[in-house]
mmCIF file of N, CA and C in Angstrom:
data_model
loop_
_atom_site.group_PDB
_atom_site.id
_atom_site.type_symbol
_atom_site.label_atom_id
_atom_site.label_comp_id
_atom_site.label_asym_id
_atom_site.label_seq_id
_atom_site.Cartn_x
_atom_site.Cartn_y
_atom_site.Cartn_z
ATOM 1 N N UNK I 17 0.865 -1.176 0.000
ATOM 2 C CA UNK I 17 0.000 0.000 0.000
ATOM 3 C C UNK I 17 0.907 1.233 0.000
ATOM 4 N N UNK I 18 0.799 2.186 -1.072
ATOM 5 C CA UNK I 18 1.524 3.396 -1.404
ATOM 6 C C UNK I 18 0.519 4.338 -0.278
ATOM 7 N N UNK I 19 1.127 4.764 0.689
ATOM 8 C CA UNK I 19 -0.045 5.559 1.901
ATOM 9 C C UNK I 19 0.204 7.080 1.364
ATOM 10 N N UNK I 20 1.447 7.458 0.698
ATOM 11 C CA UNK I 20 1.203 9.002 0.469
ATOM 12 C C UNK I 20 0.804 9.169 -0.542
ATOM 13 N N UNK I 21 0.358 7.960 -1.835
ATOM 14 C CA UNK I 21 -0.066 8.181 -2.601
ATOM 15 C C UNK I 21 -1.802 8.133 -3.145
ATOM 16 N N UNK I 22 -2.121 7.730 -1.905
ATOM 17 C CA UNK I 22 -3.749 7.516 -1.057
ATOM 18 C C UNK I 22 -3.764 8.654 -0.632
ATOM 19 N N UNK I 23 -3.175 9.611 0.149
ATOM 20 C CA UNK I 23 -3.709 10.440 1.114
ATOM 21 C C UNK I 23 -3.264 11.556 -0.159
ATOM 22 N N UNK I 24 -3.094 11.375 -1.465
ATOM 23 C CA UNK I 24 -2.876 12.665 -2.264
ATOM 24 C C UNK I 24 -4.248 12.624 -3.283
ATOM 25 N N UNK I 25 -4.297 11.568 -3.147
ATOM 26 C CA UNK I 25 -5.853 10.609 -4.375
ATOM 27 C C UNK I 25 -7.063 11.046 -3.268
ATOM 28 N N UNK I 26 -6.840 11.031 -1.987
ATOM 29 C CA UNK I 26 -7.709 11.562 -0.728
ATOM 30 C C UNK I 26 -8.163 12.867 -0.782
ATOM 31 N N UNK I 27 -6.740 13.685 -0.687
ATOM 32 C CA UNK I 27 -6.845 15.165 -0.860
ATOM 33 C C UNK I 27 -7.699 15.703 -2.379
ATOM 34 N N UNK I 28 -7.003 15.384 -3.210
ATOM 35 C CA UNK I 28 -7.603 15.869 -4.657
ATOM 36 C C UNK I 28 -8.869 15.533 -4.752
ATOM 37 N N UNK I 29 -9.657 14.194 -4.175
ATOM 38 C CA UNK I 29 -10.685 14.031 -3.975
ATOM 39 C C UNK I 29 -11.976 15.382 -3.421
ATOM 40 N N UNK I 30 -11.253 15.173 -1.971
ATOM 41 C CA UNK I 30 -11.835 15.819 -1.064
ATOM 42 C C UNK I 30 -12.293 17.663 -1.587
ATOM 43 N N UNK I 31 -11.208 17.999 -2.513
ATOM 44 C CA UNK I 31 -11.182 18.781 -3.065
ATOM 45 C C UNK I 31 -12.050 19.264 -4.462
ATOM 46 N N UNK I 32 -12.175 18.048 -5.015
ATOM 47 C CA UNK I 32 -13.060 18.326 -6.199
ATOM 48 C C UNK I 32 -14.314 18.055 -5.651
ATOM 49 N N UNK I 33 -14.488 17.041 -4.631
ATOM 50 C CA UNK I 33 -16.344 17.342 -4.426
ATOM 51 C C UNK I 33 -16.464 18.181 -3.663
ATOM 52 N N UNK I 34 -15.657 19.004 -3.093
ATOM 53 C CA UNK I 34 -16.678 20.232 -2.353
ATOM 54 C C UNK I 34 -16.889 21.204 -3.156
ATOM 55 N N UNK I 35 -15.661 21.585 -4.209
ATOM 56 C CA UNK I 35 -15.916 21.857 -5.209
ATOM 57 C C UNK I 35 -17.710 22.229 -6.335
ATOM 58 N N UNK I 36 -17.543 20.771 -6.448
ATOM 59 C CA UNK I 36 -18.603 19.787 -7.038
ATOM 60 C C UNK I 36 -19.784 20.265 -6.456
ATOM 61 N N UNK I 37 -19.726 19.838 -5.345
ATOM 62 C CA UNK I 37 -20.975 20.267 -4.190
ATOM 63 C C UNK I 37 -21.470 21.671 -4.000
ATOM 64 N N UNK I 38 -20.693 22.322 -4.308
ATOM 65 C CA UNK I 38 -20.896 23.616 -4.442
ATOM 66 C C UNK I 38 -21.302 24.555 -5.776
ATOM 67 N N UNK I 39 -20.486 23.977 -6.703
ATOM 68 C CA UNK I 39 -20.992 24.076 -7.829
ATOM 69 C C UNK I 39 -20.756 23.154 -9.171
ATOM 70 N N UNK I 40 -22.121 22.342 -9.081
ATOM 71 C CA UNK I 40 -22.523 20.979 -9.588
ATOM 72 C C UNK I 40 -21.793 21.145 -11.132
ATOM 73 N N UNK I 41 -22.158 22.385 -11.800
ATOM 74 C CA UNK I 41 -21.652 22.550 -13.010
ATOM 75 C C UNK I 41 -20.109 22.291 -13.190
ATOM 76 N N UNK I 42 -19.478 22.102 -12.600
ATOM 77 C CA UNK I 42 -17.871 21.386 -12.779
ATOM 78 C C UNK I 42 -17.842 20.012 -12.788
ATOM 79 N N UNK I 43 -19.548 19.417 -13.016
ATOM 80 C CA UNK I 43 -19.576 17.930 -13.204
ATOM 81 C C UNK I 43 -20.086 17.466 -13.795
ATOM 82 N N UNK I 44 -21.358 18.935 -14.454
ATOM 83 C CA UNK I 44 -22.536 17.956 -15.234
ATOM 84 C C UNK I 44 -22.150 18.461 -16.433
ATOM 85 N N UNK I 45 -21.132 19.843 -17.016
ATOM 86 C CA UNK I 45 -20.526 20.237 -18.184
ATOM 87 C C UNK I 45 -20.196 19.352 -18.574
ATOM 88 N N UNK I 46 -18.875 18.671 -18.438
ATOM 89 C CA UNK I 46 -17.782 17.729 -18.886
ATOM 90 C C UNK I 46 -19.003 16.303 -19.095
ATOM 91 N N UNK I 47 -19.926 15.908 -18.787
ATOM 92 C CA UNK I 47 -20.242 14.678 -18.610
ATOM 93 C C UNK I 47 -21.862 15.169 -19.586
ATOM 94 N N UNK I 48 -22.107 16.452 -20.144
ATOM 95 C CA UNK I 48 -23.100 17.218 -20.426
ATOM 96 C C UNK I 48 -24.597 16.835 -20.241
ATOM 97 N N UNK I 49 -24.760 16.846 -18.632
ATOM 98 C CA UNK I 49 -25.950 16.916 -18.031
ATOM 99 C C UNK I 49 -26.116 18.343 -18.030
ATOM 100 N N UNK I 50 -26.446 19.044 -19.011
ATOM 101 C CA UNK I 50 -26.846 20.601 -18.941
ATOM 102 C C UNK I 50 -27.591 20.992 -19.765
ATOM 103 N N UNK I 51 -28.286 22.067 -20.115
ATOM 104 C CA UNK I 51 -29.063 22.194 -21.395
ATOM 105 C C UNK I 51 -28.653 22.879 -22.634
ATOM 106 N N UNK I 52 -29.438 23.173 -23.640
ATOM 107 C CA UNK I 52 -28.516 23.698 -24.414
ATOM 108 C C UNK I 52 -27.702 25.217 -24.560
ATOM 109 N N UNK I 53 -28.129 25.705 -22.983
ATOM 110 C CA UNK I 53 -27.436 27.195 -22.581
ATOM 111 C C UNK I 53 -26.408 26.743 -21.647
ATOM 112 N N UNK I 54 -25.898 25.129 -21.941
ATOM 113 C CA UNK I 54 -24.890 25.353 -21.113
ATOM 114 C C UNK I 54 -25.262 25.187 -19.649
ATOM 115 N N UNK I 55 -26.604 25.479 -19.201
ATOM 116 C CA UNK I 55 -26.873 25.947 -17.638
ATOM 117 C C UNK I 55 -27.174 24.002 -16.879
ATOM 118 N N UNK I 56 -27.081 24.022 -15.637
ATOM 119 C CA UNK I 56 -27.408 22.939 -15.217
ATOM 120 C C UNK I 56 -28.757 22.871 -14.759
ATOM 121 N N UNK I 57 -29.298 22.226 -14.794
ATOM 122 C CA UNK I 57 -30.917 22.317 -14.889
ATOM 123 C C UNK I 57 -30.769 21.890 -12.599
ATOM 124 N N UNK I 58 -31.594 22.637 -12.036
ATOM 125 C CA UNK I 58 -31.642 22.371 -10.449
ATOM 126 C C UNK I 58 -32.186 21.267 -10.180
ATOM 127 N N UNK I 59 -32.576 20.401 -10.826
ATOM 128 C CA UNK I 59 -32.902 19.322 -10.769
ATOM 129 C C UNK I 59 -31.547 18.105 -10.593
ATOM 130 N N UNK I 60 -31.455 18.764 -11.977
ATOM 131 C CA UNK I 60 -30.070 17.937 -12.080
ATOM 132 C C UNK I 60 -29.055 18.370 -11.253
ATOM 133 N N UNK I 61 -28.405 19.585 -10.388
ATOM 134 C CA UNK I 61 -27.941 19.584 -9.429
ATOM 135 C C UNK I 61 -27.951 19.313 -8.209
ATOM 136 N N UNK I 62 -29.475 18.757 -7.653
ATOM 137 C CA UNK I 62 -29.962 18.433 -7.143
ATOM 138 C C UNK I 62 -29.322 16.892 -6.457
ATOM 139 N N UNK I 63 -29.463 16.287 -7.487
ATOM 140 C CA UNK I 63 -28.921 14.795 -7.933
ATOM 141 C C UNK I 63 -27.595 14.906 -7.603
ATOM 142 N N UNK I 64 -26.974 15.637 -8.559
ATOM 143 C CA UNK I 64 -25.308 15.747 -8.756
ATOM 144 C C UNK I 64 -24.989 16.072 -7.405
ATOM 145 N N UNK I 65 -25.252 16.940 -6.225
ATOM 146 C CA UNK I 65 -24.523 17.177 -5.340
ATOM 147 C C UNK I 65 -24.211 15.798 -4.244
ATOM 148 N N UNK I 66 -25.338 15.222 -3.979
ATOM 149 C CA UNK I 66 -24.937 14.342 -2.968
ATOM 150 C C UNK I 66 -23.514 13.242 -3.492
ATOM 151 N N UNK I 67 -23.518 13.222 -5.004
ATOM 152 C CA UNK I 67 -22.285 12.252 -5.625
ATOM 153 C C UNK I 67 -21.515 13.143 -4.992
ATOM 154 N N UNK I 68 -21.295 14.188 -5.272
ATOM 155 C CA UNK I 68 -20.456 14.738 -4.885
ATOM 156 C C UNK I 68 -19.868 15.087 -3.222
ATOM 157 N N UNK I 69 -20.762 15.214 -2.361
ATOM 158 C CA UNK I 69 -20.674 15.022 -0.813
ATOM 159 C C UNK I 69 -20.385 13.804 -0.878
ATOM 160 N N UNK I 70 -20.340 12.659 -1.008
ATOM 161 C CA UNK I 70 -20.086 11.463 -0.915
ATOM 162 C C UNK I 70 -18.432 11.286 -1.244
ATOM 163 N N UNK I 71 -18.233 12.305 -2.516
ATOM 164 C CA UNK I 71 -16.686 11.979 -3.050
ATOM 165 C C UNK I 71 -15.967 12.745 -1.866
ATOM 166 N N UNK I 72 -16.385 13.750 -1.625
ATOM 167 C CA UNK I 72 -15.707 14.545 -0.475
ATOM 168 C C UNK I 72 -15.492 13.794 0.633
ATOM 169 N N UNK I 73 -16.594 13.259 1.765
ATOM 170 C CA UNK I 73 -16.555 12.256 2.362
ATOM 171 C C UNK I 73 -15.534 11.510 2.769
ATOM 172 N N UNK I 74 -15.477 10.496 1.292
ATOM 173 C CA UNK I 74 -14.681 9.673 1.111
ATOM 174 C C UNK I 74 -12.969 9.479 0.807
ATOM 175 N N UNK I 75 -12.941 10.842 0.531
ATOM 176 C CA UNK I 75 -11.471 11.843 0.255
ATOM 177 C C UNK I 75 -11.210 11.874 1.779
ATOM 178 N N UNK I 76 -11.978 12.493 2.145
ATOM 179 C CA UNK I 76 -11.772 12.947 3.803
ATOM 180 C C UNK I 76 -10.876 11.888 4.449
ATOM 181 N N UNK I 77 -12.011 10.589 4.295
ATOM 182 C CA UNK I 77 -11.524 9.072 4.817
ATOM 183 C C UNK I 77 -10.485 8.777 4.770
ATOM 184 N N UNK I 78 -9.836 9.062 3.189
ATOM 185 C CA UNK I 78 -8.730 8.233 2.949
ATOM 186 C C UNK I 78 -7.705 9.282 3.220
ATOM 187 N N UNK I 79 -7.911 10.409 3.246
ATOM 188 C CA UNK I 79 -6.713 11.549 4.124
ATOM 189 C C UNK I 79 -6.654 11.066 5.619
ATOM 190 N N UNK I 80 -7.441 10.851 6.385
ATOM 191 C CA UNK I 80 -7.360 11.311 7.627
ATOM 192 C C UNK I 80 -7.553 9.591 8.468
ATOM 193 N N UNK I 81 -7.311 8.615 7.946
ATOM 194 C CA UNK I 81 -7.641 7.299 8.449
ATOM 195 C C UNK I 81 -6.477 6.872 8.775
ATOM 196 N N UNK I 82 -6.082 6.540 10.025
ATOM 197 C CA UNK I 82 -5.431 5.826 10.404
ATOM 198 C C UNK I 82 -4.819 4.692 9.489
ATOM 199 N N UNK I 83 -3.045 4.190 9.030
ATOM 200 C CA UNK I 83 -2.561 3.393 8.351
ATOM 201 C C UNK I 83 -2.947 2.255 8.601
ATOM 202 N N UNK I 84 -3.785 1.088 7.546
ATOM 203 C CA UNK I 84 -3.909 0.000 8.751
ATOM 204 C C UNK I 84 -5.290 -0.534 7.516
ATOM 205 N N UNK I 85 -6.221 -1.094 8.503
ATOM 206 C CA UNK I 85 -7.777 -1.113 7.815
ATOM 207 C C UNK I 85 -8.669 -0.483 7.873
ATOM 208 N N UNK I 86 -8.107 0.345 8.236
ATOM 209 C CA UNK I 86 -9.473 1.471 8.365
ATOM 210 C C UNK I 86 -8.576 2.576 7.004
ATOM 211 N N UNK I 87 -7.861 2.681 6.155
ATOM 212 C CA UNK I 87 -7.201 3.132 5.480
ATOM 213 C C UNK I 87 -7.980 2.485 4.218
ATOM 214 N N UNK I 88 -7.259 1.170 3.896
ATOM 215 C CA UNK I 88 -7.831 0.454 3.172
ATOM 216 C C UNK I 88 -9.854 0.212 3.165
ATOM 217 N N UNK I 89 -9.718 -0.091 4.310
ATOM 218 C CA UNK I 89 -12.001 -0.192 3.681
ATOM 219 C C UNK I 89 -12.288 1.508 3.198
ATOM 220 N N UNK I 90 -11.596 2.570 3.489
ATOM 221 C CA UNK I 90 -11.683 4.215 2.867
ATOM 222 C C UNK I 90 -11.343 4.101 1.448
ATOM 223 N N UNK I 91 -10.329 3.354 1.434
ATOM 224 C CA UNK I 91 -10.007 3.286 -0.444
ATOM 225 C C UNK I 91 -11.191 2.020 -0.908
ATOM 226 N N UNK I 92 -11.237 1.296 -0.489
ATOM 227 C CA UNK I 92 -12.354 0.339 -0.887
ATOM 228 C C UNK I 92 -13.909 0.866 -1.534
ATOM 229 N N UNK I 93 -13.894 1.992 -0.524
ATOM 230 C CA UNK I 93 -15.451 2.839 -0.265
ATOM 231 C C UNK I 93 -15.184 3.498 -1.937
ATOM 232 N N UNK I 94 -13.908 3.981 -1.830
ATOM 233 C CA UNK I 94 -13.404 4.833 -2.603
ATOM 234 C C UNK I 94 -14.019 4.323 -4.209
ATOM 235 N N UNK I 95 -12.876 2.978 -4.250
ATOM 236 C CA UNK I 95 -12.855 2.657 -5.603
ATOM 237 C C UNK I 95 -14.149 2.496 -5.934
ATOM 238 N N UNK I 96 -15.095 1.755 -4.839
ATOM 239 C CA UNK I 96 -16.535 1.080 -5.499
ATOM 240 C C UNK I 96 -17.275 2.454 -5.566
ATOM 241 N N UNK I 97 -16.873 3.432 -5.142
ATOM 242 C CA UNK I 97 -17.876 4.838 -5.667
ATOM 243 C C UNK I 97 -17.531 5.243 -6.898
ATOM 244 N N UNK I 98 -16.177 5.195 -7.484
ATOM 245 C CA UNK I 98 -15.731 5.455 -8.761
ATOM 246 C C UNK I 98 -16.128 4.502 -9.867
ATOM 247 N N UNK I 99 -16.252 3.010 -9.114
ATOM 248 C CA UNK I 99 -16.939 2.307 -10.500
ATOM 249 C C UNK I 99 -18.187 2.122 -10.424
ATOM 250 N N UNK I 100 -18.490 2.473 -9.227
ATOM 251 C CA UNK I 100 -20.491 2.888 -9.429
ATOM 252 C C UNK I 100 -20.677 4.009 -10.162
ATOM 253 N N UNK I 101 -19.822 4.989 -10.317
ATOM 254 C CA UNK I 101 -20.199 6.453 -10.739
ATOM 255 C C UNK I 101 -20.074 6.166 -12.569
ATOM 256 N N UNK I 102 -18.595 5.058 -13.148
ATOM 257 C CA UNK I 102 -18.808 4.495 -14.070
ATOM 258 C C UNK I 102 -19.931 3.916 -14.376
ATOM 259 N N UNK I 103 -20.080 3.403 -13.520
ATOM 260 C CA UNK I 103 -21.827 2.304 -14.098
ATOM 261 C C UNK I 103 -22.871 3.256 -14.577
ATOM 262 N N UNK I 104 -23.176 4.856 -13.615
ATOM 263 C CA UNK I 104 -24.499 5.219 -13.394
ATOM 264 C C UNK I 104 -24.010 6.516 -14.883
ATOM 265 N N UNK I 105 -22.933 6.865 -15.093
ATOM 266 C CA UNK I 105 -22.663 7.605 -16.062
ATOM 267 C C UNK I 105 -22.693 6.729 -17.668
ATOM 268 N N UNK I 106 -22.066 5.518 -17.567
ATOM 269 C CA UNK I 106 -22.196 4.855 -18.629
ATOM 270 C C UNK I 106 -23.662 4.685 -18.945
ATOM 271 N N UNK I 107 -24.515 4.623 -17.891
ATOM 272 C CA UNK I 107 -25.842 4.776 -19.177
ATOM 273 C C UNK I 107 -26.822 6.106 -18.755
ATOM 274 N N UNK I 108 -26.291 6.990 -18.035
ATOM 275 C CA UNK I 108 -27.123 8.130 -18.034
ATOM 276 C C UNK I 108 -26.489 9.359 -19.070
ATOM 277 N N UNK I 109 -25.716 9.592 -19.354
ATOM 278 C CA UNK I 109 -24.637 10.351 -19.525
ATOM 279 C C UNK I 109 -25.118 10.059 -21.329
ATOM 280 N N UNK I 110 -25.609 11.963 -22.055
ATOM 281 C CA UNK I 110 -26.042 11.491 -23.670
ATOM 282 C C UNK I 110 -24.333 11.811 -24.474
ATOM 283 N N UNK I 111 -24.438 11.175 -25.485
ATOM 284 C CA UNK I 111 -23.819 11.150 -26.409
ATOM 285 C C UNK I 111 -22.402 9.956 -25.651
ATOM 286 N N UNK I 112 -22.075 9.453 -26.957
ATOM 287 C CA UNK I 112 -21.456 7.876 -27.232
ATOM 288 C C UNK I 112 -19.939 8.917 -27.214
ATOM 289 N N UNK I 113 -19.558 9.846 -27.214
ATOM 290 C CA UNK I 113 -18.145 10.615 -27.127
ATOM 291 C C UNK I 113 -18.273 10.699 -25.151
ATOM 292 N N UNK I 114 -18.755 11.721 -25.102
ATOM 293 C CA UNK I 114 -18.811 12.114 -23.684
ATOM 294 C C UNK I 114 -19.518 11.106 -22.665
ATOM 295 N N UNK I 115 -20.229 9.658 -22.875
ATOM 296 C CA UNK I 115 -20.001 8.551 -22.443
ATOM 297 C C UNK I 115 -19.073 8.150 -21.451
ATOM 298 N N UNK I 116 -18.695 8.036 -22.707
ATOM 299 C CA UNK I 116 -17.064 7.041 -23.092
ATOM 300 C C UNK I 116 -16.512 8.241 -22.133
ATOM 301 N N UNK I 117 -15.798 9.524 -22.351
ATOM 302 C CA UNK I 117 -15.333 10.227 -21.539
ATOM 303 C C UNK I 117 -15.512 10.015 -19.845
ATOM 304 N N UNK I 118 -16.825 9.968 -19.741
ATOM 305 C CA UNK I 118 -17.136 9.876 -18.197
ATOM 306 C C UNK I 118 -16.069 8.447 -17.453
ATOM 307 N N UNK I 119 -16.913 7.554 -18.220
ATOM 308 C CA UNK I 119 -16.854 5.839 -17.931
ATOM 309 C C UNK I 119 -15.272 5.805 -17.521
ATOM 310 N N UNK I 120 -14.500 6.293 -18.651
ATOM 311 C CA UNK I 120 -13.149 6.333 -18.859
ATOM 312 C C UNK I 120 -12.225 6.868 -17.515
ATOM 313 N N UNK I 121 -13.090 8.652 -17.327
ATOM 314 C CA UNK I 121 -12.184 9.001 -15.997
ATOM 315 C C UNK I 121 -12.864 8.494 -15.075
ATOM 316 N N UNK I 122 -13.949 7.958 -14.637
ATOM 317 C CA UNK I 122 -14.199 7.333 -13.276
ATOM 318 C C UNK I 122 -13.145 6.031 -13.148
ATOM 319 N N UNK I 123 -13.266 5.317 -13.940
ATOM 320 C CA UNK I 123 -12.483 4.013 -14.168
ATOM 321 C C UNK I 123 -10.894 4.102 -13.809
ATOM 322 N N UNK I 124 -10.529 5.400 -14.337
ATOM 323 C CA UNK I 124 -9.237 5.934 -14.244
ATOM 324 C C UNK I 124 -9.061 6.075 -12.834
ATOM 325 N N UNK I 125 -9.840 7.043 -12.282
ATOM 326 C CA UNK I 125 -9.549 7.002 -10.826
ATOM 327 C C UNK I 125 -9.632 5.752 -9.931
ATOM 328 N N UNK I 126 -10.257 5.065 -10.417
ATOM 329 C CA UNK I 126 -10.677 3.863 -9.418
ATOM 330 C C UNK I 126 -9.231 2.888 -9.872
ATOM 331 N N UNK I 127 -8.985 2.881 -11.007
ATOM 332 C CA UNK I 127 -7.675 2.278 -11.166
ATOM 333 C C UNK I 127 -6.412 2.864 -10.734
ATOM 334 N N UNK I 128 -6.155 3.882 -10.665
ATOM 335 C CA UNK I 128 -5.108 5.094 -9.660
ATOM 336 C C UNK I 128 -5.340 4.813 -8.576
ATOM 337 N N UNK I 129 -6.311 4.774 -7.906
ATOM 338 C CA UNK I 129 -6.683 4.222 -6.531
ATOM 339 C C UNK I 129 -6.173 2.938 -5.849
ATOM 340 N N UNK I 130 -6.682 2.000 -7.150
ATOM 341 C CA UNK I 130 -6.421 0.483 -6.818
ATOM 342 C C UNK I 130 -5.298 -0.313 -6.781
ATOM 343 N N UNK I 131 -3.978 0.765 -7.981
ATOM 344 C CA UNK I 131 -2.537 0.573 -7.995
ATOM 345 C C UNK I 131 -2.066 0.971 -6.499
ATOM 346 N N UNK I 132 -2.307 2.160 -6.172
ATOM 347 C CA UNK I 132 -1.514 2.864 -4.850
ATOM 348 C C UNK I 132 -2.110 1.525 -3.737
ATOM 349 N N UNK I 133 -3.709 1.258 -3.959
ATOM 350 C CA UNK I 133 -3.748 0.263 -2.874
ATOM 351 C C UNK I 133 -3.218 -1.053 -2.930
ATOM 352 N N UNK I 134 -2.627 -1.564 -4.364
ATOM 353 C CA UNK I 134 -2.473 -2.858 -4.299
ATOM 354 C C UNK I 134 -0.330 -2.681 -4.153
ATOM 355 N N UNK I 135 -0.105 -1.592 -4.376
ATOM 356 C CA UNK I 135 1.533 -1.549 -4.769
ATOM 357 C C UNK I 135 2.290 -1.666 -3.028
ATOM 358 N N UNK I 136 3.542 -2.482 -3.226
ATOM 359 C CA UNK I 136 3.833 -2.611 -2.200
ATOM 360 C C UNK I 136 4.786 -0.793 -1.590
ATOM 361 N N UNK I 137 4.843 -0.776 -0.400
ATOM 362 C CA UNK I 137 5.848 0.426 0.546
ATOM 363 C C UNK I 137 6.812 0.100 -0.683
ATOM 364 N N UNK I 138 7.659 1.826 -0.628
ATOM 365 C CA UNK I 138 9.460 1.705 -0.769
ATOM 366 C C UNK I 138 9.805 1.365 0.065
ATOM 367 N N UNK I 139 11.101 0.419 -0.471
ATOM 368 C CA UNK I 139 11.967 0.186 1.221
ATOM 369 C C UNK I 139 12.888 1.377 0.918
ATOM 370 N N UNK I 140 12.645 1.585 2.194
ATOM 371 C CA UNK I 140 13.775 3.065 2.189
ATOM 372 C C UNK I 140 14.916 2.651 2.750
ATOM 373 N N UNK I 141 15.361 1.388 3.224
ATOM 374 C CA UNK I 141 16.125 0.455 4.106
ATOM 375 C C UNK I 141 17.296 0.277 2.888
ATOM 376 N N UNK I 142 17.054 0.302 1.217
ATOM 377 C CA UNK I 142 17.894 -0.575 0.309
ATOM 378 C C UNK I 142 19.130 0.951 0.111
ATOM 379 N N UNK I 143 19.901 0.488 -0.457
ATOM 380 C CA UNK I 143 21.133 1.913 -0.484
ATOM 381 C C UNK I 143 20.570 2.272 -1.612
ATOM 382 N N UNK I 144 20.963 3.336 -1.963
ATOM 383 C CA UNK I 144 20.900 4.385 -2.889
ATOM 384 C C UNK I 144 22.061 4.405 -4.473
ATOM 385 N N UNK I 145 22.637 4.547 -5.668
ATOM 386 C CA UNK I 145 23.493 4.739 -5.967
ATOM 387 C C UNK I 145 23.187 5.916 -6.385
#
């Protein structure tokens, strides 16, 4: 388990959903849940924010959790929110370009996630040349 590379995937997290949460349109543009002015319909922000309190949340977790298992079930929470968010974007989400876009960076993160959780420590113990 890469732990500073969790608690940076934590931070950036924590950071884009309050973000997010605050203003939904930095989520439903890129993924184009908006109308054709561009605007996010309050409905649809409506929806969009709690994903987003949830990503925050869960950022929080994996910053501030003790090294150990309570570290790991935070990245766990983590990844399965990123490939649920794949699932619920792969078929809500219009057009077969910006799809694919969504599916792609949720997946991405959940796989960034899942390397740092599956990669072993540096030994900082081996010499240097």
């Amino acid at each position: 388990m890469r732990t500073g590379l969790l608690r940076m995937v934590g931070a950036a997290t924590v950071a884009y959903g309050a973000v997010a949460a605050y203003r939904p349109d930095w989520l439903a543009r890129p993924v184009g849940l908006v109308d054709a002015r561009r605007e996010t319909h309050p409905y649809t922000a409506a929806v969009l924010r709690p994903l987003a309190w949830r990503d925050a949340a869960g950022g929080l977790a994996m910053l501030l959790a003790p090294k150990g298992p309570a570290l790991v079930t935070a990245t766990a929470v983590r990844i399965a929110s990123d490939v649920g968010d794949a699932v619920l974007f792969g078929t809500a989400v219009p057009g077969r370009v910006r799809r694919a876009g969504a599916v792609v960076t949720a997946l991405g993160w959940a796989g960034l996630t899942a390397a740092a959780l599956a990669a072993r420590p540096r030994d900082r113990t081996a010499p240097t040349q």
